CSV table of C-alpha atoms in Angstrom, one decimal:
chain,number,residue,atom,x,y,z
A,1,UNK,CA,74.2,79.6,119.6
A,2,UNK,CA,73.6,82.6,117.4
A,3,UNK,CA,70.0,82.8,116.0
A,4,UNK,CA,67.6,85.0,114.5
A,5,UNK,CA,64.5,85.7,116.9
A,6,UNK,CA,61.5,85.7,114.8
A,7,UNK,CA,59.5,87.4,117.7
A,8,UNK,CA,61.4,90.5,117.3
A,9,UNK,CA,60.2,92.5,114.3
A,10,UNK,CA,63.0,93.9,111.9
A,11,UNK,CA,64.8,97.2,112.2
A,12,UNK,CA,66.2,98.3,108.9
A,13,UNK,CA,69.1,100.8,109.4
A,14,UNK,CA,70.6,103.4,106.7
A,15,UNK,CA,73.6,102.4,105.4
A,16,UNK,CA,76.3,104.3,103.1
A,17,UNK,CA,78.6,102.9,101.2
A,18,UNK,CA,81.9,104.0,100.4
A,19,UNK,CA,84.4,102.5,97.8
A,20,UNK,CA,88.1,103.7,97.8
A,21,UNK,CA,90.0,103.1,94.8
A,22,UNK,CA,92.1,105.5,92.0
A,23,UNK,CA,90.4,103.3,88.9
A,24,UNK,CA,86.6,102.2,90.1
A,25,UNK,CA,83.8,104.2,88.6
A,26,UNK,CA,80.5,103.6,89.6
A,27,UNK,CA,79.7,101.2,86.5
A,28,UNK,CA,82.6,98.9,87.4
A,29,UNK,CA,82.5,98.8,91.1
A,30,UNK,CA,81.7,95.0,91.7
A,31,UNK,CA,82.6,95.3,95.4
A,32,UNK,CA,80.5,98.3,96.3
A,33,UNK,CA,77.3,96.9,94.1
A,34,UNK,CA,77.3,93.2,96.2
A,35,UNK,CA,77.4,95.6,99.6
A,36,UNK,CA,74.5,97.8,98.3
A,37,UNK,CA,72.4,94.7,96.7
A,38,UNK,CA,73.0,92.7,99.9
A,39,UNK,CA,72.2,95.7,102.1
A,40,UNK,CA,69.1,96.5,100.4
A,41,UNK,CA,68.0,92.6,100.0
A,42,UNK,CA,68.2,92.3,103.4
A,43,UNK,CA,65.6,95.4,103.9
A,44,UNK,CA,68.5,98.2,105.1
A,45,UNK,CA,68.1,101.3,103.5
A,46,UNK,CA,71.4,102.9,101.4
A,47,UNK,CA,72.2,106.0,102.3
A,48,UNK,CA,74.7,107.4,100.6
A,49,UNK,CA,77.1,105.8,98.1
A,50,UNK,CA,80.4,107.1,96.8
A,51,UNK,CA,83.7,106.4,95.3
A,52,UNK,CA,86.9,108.1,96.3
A,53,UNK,CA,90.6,107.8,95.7
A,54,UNK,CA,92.9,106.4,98.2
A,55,UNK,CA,93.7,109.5,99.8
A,56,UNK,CA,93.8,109.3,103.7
A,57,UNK,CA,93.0,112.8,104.1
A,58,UNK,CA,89.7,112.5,101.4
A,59,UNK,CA,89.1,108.9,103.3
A,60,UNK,CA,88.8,110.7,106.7
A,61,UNK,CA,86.7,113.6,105.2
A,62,UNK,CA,84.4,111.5,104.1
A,63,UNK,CA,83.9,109.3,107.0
A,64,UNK,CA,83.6,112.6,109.3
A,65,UNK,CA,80.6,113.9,106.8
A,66,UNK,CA,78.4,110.7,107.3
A,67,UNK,CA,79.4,110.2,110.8
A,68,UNK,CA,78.0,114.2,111.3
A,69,UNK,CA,75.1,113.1,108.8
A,70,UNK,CA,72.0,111.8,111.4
A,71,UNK,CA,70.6,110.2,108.0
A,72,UNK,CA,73.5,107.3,108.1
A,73,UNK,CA,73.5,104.8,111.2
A,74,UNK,CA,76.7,102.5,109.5
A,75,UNK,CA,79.1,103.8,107.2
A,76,UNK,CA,81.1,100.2,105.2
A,77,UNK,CA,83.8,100.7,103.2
A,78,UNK,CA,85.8,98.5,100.5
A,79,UNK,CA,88.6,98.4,99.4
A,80,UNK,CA,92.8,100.0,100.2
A,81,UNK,CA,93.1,97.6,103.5
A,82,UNK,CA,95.4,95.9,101.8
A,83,UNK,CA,99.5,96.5,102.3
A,84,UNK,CA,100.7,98.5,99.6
A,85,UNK,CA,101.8,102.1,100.0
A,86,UNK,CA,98.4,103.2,98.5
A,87,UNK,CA,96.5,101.0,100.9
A,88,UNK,CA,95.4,104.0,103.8
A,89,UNK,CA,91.7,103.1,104.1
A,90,UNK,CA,92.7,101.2,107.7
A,91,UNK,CA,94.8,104.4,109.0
A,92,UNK,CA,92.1,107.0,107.6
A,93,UNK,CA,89.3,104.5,109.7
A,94,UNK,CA,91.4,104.7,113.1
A,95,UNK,CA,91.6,108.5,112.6
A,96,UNK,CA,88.0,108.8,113.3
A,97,UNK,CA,87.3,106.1,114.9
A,98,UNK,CA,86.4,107.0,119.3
A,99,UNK,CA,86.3,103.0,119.9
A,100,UNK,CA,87.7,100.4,117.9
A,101,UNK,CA,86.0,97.2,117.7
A,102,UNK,CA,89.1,94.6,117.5
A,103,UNK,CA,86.9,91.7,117.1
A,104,UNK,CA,85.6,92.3,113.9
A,105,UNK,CA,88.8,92.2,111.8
A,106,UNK,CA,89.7,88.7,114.2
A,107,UNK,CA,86.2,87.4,112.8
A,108,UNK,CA,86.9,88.6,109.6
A,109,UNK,CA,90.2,87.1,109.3
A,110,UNK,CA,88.5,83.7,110.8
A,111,UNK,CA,86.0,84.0,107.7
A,112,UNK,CA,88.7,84.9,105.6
A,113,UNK,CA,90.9,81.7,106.2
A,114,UNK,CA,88.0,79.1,105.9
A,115,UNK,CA,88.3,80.6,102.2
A,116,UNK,CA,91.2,81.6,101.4
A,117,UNK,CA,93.4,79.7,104.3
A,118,UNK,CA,96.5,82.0,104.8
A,119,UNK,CA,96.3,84.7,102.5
A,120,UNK,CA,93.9,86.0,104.9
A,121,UNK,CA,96.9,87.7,106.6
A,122,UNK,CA,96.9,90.0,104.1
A,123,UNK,CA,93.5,91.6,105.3
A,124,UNK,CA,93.6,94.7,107.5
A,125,UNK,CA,89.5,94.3,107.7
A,126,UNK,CA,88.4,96.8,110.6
A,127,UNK,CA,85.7,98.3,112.7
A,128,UNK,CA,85.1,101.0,114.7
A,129,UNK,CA,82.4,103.5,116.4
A,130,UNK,CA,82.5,107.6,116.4
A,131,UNK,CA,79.4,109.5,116.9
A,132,UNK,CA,76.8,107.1,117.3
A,133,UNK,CA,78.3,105.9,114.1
A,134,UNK,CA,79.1,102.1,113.4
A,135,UNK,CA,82.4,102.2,110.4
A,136,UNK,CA,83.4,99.1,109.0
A,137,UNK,CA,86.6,98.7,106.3
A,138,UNK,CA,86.7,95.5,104.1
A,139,UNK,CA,88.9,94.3,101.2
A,140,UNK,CA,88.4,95.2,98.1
A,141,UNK,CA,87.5,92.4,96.5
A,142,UNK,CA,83.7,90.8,95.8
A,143,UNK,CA,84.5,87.5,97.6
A,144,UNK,CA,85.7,89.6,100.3
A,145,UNK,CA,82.7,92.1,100.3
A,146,UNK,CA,79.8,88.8,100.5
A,147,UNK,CA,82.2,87.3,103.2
A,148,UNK,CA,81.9,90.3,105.4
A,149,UNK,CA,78.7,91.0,104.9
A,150,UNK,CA,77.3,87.6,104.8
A,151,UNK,CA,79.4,85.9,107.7
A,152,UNK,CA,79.3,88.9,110.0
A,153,UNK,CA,77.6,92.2,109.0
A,154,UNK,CA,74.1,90.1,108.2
A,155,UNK,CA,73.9,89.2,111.7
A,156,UNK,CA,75.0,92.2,113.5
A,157,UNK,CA,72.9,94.4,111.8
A,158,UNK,CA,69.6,92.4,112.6
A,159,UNK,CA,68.0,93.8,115.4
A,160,UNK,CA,66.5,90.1,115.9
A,161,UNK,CA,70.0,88.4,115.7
A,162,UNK,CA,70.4,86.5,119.1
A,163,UNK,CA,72.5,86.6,121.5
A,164,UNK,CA,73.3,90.4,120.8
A,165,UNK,CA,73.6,92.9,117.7
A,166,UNK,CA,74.8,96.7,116.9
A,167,UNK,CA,71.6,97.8,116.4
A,168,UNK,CA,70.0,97.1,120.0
A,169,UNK,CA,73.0,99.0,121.3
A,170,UNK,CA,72.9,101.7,118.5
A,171,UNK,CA,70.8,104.4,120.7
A,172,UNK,CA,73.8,104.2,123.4
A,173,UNK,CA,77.1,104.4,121.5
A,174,UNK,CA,76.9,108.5,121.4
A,175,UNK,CA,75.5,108.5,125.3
A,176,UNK,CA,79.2,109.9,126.6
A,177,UNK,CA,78.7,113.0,123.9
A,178,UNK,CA,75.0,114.0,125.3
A,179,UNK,CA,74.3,116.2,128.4
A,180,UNK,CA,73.7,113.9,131.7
């Protein structure tokens, strides 16, 4: 069973957060302020926060400058997973991403449907890995937001989170880029 091992001291890791939207400003994004007040109540450092339209290209952009940015170890975005024609946050992720990590948006849905039941289709949550850099997408809704984070990101961003987390694994996800 999953546990937190109280042995292990705490690794905080520097997180940036991105929200995607054409009408959020900083004063009204509600999604983006439950990821940075959980983040930072859980002793992770934010690294960066911004707000962008939904614009795969800007999307993209932006996830390339953190990923290139040693100062940001996990990059989690909210909001345009959903299935409109303005919803690219997903296809701007997988244009970066080197590795997908499937399971994520399978947990996520699982989350998803203990609260919402089958709405929780409508969810394109995702996850990824380029350049030693851990890139997660959720909705862009609150509930959504302390879901994700709660349910899943919580644990796998505790280095003492037992059986296994992202963080012990962290210093080896850029190994196949460096010089053998």
């Amino acid at each position: 069973m999953s546990r937190i091992d109280e042995s292990k001291e705490f690794i905080p890791v520097r997180i940036a957060v991105l929200t995607v939207s054409d009408s959020r400003k900083m004063e009204d994004d509600r999604s983006g302020q439950v990821l940075v007040d959980r983040l930072r109540d859980a002793g992770h450092t934010l690294a960066d926060r911004r707000i962008i339209p939904d614009e795969r290209a800007e999307i993209a952009g932006q996830l390339r400058a953190w990923i290139a940015d040693p100062k940001v170890d996990v990059v989690i975005s909210t909001g345009g997973t959903g299935l409109t024609g303005r919803d690219v946050t997903v296809e701007a992720h997988r244009d970066v991403y080197e590795k997908e990590i499937e399971a994520f948006g399978t947990v996520f849905t699982w989350v998803s449907m203990q609260k919402i039941g089958t709405s929780a289709v409508q969810s394109r949550a995702t996850g990824g890995v380029a350049g030693g850099t851990y890139l997660f997408a959720l909705p862009g809704s609150p509930g959504a937001c302390k879901d994700g984070w709660d349910e899943i990101l919580s644990k796998q961003l505790d280095y003492r989170h037992r059986p296994c987390n992202f963080v012990e694994i962290m210093p080896r996800l850029d190994e196949h880029l460096r010089r053998k």
